[in-house]
Short mmCIF file of C-alpha atoms in Angstrom, two decimals:
data_model
loop_
_atom_site.label_atom_id
_atom_site.label_comp_id
_atom_site.label_asym_id
_atom_site.label_seq_id
_atom_site.Cartn_x
_atom_site.Cartn_y
_atom_site.Cartn_z
CA MET V 229 3.28 -12.50 53.21
CA GLU V 230 2.67 -16.11 54.23
CA ASN V 231 5.54 -18.49 53.60
CA LYS V 232 4.96 -22.03 52.33
CA LEU V 233 7.38 -24.85 51.71
CA GLN V 234 8.60 -24.75 48.12
CA ASN V 235 9.16 -28.49 47.85
CA THR V 236 6.23 -30.44 49.28
CA THR V 237 7.05 -33.71 47.52
CA GLN V 238 9.89 -34.73 49.80
CA ASP V 239 9.58 -36.12 53.29
CA ASN V 240 9.95 -32.86 55.21
CA SER V 241 10.88 -33.29 58.86
CA ILE V 242 11.96 -30.74 61.44
CA SER V 243 12.59 -30.37 65.14
CA LEU V 244 11.99 -26.90 66.60
CA GLY V 245 13.65 -26.02 69.89
CA LEU V 246 12.37 -23.17 72.03
CA PRO V 247 14.72 -22.36 74.94
CA CYS V 248 12.88 -20.18 77.41
CA PHE V 249 13.26 -18.51 80.78
CA ASN V 250 10.41 -16.59 82.44
CA GLU V 251 8.36 -16.25 79.26
CA GLU V 252 4.88 -16.88 80.68
CA LYS V 253 3.39 -13.93 78.76
CA ASN V 254 5.09 -14.82 75.48
CA ILE V 255 5.24 -18.60 75.20
CA ASN V 256 1.46 -18.94 74.76
CA LEU V 257 1.43 -16.93 71.50
CA VAL V 258 4.74 -18.38 70.33
CA LEU V 259 3.45 -21.93 70.64
CA ASP V 260 0.16 -21.13 68.90
CA ASP V 261 2.00 -19.66 65.92
CA CYS V 262 4.67 -22.37 65.76
CA ILE V 263 2.17 -25.23 65.96
CA ASN V 264 0.10 -23.68 63.19
CA ILE V 265 3.14 -23.14 60.94
CA LEU V 266 4.75 -26.54 61.45
CA SER V 267 1.55 -28.60 61.24
CA SER V 268 0.60 -26.85 58.00
CA ASN V 269 3.95 -27.38 56.27
CA PHE V 270 5.82 -30.41 57.55
CA ASN V 271 5.07 -34.12 57.31
CA ASN V 272 6.98 -34.81 60.50
CA TRP V 273 7.60 -32.20 63.16
CA GLU V 274 8.10 -31.70 66.85
CA ILE V 275 8.52 -28.79 69.26
CA LEU V 276 10.90 -29.06 72.20
CA VAL V 277 10.30 -26.39 74.83
CA VAL V 278 13.25 -26.28 77.22
CA ASP V 279 12.43 -24.36 80.38
CA ASN V 280 15.53 -23.08 82.15
CA LYS V 281 14.18 -23.19 85.71
CA SER V 282 11.72 -20.32 85.26
CA SER V 283 10.42 -18.62 88.39
CA ASP V 284 7.12 -17.61 86.78
CA ARG V 285 4.26 -19.64 85.25
CA THR V 286 6.07 -20.64 82.06
CA VAL V 287 5.90 -24.38 82.80
CA GLU V 288 2.21 -24.16 83.69
CA VAL V 289 1.40 -22.31 80.46
CA VAL V 290 3.33 -24.81 78.34
CA ASN V 291 1.59 -27.78 79.98
CA HIS V 292 -1.76 -26.11 79.32
CA LYS V 293 -0.84 -25.75 75.65
CA ILE V 294 0.18 -29.42 75.42
CA ASN V 295 -3.24 -30.39 76.75
CA GLN V 296 -5.00 -27.90 74.47
CA TYR V 297 -3.36 -29.43 71.40
CA SER V 298 -4.03 -33.03 72.38
CA GLN V 299 -4.44 -33.97 68.70
CA TYR V 300 -0.66 -33.50 68.42
CA LYS V 301 0.15 -35.79 71.30
CA GLY V 302 3.87 -36.48 71.50
CA LYS V 303 4.79 -33.69 69.12
CA ILE V 304 4.97 -30.91 71.74
CA LYS V 305 7.36 -31.73 74.54
CA LEU V 306 8.41 -29.88 77.66
CA ILE V 307 11.90 -30.39 79.04
CA LYS V 308 12.41 -28.89 82.49
CA ASN V 309 15.93 -28.11 83.62
CA GLU V 310 16.49 -28.93 87.28
CA LYS V 311 18.66 -25.83 87.54
CA ASN V 312 19.43 -22.83 85.35
CA ILE V 313 22.03 -24.08 82.87
CA LEU V 314 21.92 -20.94 80.73
CA TYR V 315 21.28 -20.70 77.02
CA SER V 316 24.14 -23.00 76.06
CA GLY V 317 22.83 -25.78 78.31
CA SER V 318 19.27 -25.51 77.02
CA SER V 319 20.51 -25.49 73.42
CA GLN V 320 22.58 -28.59 74.10
CA LYS V 321 19.44 -30.40 75.24
CA ILE V 322 17.62 -29.38 72.07
CA TYR V 323 20.51 -30.61 69.92
CA ASP V 324 20.72 -33.91 71.82
CA GLU V 325 16.99 -34.62 72.16
CA ALA V 326 15.84 -33.68 68.64
CA ASN V 327 14.40 -36.63 66.72
CA TYR V 328 15.01 -35.14 63.27
CA LYS V 329 18.24 -34.20 61.53
CA THR V 330 16.99 -30.72 60.61
CA ILE V 331 16.87 -28.61 63.77
CA ALA V 332 15.50 -25.10 64.10
CA MET V 333 16.13 -23.06 67.23
CA MET V 334 14.16 -19.92 68.01
CA ASP V 335 14.03 -17.66 71.05
CA ALA V 336 10.68 -17.80 72.85
CA ASP V 337 10.38 -14.06 73.51
CA ASN V 338 7.86 -13.50 70.67
CA GLN V 339 10.23 -11.18 68.80
CA TYR V 340 10.55 -13.61 65.89
CA ASN V 341 8.02 -14.53 63.23
CA PRO V 342 7.62 -18.34 63.03
CA GLU V 343 6.84 -17.99 59.32
CA ASP V 344 10.53 -17.19 58.91
CA ILE V 345 11.25 -20.79 59.88
CA ILE V 346 9.69 -21.72 56.54
CA LYS V 347 11.58 -18.96 54.74
CA CYS V 348 14.91 -20.13 56.16
CA TYR V 349 14.08 -23.77 55.48
CA ASN V 350 13.26 -23.00 51.85
CA LYS V 351 16.57 -21.16 51.45
CA MET V 352 18.38 -24.09 53.03
CA ILE V 353 16.89 -26.48 50.47
CA GLU V 354 17.30 -24.05 47.57
CA ASN V 355 20.98 -23.44 48.31
CA ASN V 356 21.77 -26.94 49.58
CA SER V 357 23.18 -25.34 52.71
CA ASP V 358 23.94 -26.89 56.08
CA LEU V 359 23.39 -23.93 58.40
CA VAL V 360 21.07 -20.94 58.09
CA PHE V 361 21.25 -17.91 60.35
CA GLY V 362 18.52 -15.31 60.42
CA PHE V 363 19.57 -11.73 59.80
CA ARG V 364 17.56 -8.94 61.51
CA LYS V 365 18.07 -6.07 59.10
CA LYS V 366 15.52 -3.97 61.00
CA ARG V 367 16.09 -4.80 64.65
CA LYS V 368 13.40 -3.75 67.11
CA ASP V 369 15.70 -3.49 70.12
CA GLY V 370 16.80 -0.50 72.14
CA ILE V 371 19.91 1.51 71.33
CA PHE V 372 21.99 -0.15 74.06
CA ARG V 373 21.28 -3.66 72.82
CA ASN V 374 22.07 -2.62 69.27
CA ILE V 375 25.39 -1.12 70.38
CA VAL V 376 26.27 -4.26 72.34
CA SER V 377 25.33 -6.42 69.36
CA LEU V 378 27.53 -4.33 67.08
CA ILE V 379 30.51 -4.71 69.43
CA PHE V 380 29.81 -8.43 69.75
CA ASN V 381 29.75 -8.90 65.96
CA ILE V 382 33.00 -6.96 65.56
CA MET V 383 34.71 -9.10 68.18
CA ILE V 384 33.52 -12.26 66.48
CA SER V 385 34.57 -11.09 63.03
CA ILE V 386 38.09 -10.50 64.38
CA LEU V 387 38.52 -13.54 66.60
CA ILE V 388 36.76 -16.29 64.64
CA LYS V 389 36.54 -14.59 61.25
CA SER V 390 32.75 -14.59 60.94
CA LYS V 391 31.25 -12.88 57.91
CA LEU V 392 27.78 -13.02 59.43
CA SER V 393 26.02 -9.71 59.92
CA ASP V 394 23.93 -10.90 62.87
CA ILE V 395 25.55 -13.91 64.50
CA ASN V 396 23.56 -13.39 67.69
CA CYS V 397 20.19 -13.80 65.93
CA GLY V 398 17.69 -15.91 67.86
CA LEU V 399 16.56 -17.92 64.81
CA LYS V 400 18.72 -20.48 63.04
CA ILE V 401 18.28 -23.84 61.26
CA LEU V 402 20.95 -26.49 60.98
CA LYS V 403 21.49 -29.99 59.68
CA LYS V 404 22.77 -32.28 62.41
CA TYR V 405 25.68 -34.19 60.91
CA LYS V 406 27.75 -34.92 64.02
CA GLU V 407 27.61 -34.68 67.80
CA ILE V 408 28.57 -31.28 69.18
CA TYR V 409 29.35 -30.72 72.85
CA PHE V 410 28.90 -27.01 73.44
CA LEU V 411 30.99 -25.09 75.92
CA LYS V 412 28.98 -24.87 79.13
CA GLY V 413 27.98 -22.07 81.47
CA LEU V 414 27.33 -19.39 78.84
CA ASN V 415 24.42 -17.40 77.48
CA HIS V 416 25.89 -17.79 73.99
CA ILE V 417 25.62 -20.62 71.50
CA ASN V 418 25.59 -19.12 67.99
CA PRO V 419 29.35 -18.50 67.71
CA GLU V 420 30.05 -22.14 68.51
CA ILE V 421 27.41 -23.42 66.08
CA TYR V 422 28.90 -21.18 63.42
CA VAL V 423 32.55 -22.07 63.99
CA SER V 424 31.78 -25.79 64.25
CA PHE V 425 30.17 -25.80 60.78
CA PHE V 426 32.76 -23.40 59.42
CA SER V 427 35.66 -25.59 60.52
CA ASP V 428 34.13 -28.56 58.67
CA ASN V 429 33.65 -26.51 55.50
CA LYS V 430 29.87 -26.73 55.68
CA LYS V 431 27.81 -24.32 53.63
CA ILE V 432 26.51 -21.41 55.71
CA ILE V 433 23.96 -18.85 54.56
CA GLU V 434 22.30 -15.83 56.13
CA VAL V 435 18.66 -14.93 55.39
CA GLU V 436 16.91 -11.68 56.16
CA ILE V 437 14.02 -12.16 58.61
CA ASP V 438 11.48 -10.07 60.52
CA HIS V 439 12.01 -8.82 64.04
CA LYS V 440 9.32 -7.58 66.42
CA ASN V 441 9.26 -5.41 69.52
CA ARG V 442 9.44 -7.25 72.81
CA ASN V 443 6.12 -6.57 74.53
CA PHE V 444 6.54 -8.65 77.68
CA GLY V 445 9.42 -9.64 79.91
CA ASP V 446 13.04 -8.58 80.09
CA SER V 447 15.90 -9.81 77.97
CA VAL V 448 18.40 -12.05 79.78
CA ASN V 449 21.23 -10.47 77.82
CA SER V 450 20.90 -6.95 79.20
CA PHE V 451 23.40 -4.24 78.33
CA TRP V 452 25.08 -4.26 81.73
CA GLY V 453 25.04 -8.04 81.92
CA ILE V 454 26.94 -8.28 78.65
CA ALA V 455 29.23 -5.38 79.51
CA ASN V 456 30.22 -7.11 82.75
CA SER V 457 30.96 -10.27 80.78
CA PHE V 458 33.20 -8.58 78.22
CA ILE V 459 36.36 -10.44 79.27
CA LYS V 460 34.47 -13.73 79.50
CA ILE V 461 33.26 -13.31 75.93
CA ILE V 462 36.81 -12.78 74.66
CA ILE V 463 38.00 -15.87 76.54
CA TYR V 464 35.04 -17.80 75.13
CA LEU V 465 35.90 -16.82 71.55
CA LEU V 466 39.55 -17.72 72.05
CA LYS V 467 38.48 -21.13 73.36
CA LEU V 468 36.44 -21.62 70.19
CA ARG V 469 39.49 -20.79 68.07
CA LYS V 470 41.49 -23.44 69.87
CA LYS V 471 38.72 -26.06 70.02
CA TYR V 472 37.64 -25.94 66.39
CA LEU V 473 40.21 -24.07 64.34
CA ASN V 474 43.52 -24.74 66.08
CA TRP V 475 44.42 -21.14 65.33
CA SER V 476 47.00 -19.12 67.16
CA ILE V 477 45.62 -15.89 68.60
CA PHE V 478 48.01 -14.13 66.25
CA ILE V 479 46.51 -15.56 63.03
CA PHE V 480 43.99 -13.20 61.47
CA LYS V 481 43.62 -14.43 57.90
CA TYR V 482 40.84 -16.56 56.45
CA PRO V 483 41.60 -20.20 55.69
CA HIS V 484 41.52 -21.25 52.04
CA HIS V 485 37.88 -22.38 52.30
CA TYR V 486 34.94 -20.24 53.29
CA ASN V 487 31.51 -21.41 52.17
CA PHE V 488 29.21 -18.46 52.88
CA GLN V 489 26.28 -16.79 51.19
CA LYS V 490 23.93 -13.95 52.15
CA ASN V 491 20.31 -13.83 50.99
CA PHE V 492 18.15 -10.70 50.94
CA SER V 493 14.65 -11.66 49.91
#
């Protein structure tokens, strides 16, 4: 079912960031869908494609799309990393370069439905929330990735007390209220986004979204890649505890505030 903005009377503005790496066969369709959705629903919008030093034709395809949609000159922007700075680095550029306070980030692998951007945005307005994470109730990933994701979510629930069911989801929307300097050199960003908002008692919600099979390309976060980084992930989560929560590694209780809500609709 097509999603439309519920409140069309306000000045709706959004920046959409698409971090990508070797997505030449996916980014074409992703951009078509995102441009159609944003131009049909928002008064002010932009798309920031951050290419993480792809070795395929991703940059060429994006430039072709920018020329194809010349009527939206200046709204579709390509940012090319001079070197691979991983997912955290690309996300930092999206956060820093976005012109609007409402920022959506979505993986460019064509596994997400851009209409869910509207669904999450509507829930953000409806619930007056500050951060919305997508929740893939029916994930279309292989068994190994699902197992890794389960382990990852358990680790996060223990170490930073997340109540999110799918903290590694590739679709989220946030309200930029302060500068955030993400930890560098990682293929993770969601735990830090979450814990940053959580530590400031911002309202966080989780919204069920669609998830599609990956038809082209390989996931950067492969099973063995994540398995080999197991210790690094633990260290990363402990750094987040210290950076944002000032928690001892021996504290495992929730603080007095926890502003969280889950939406299934």
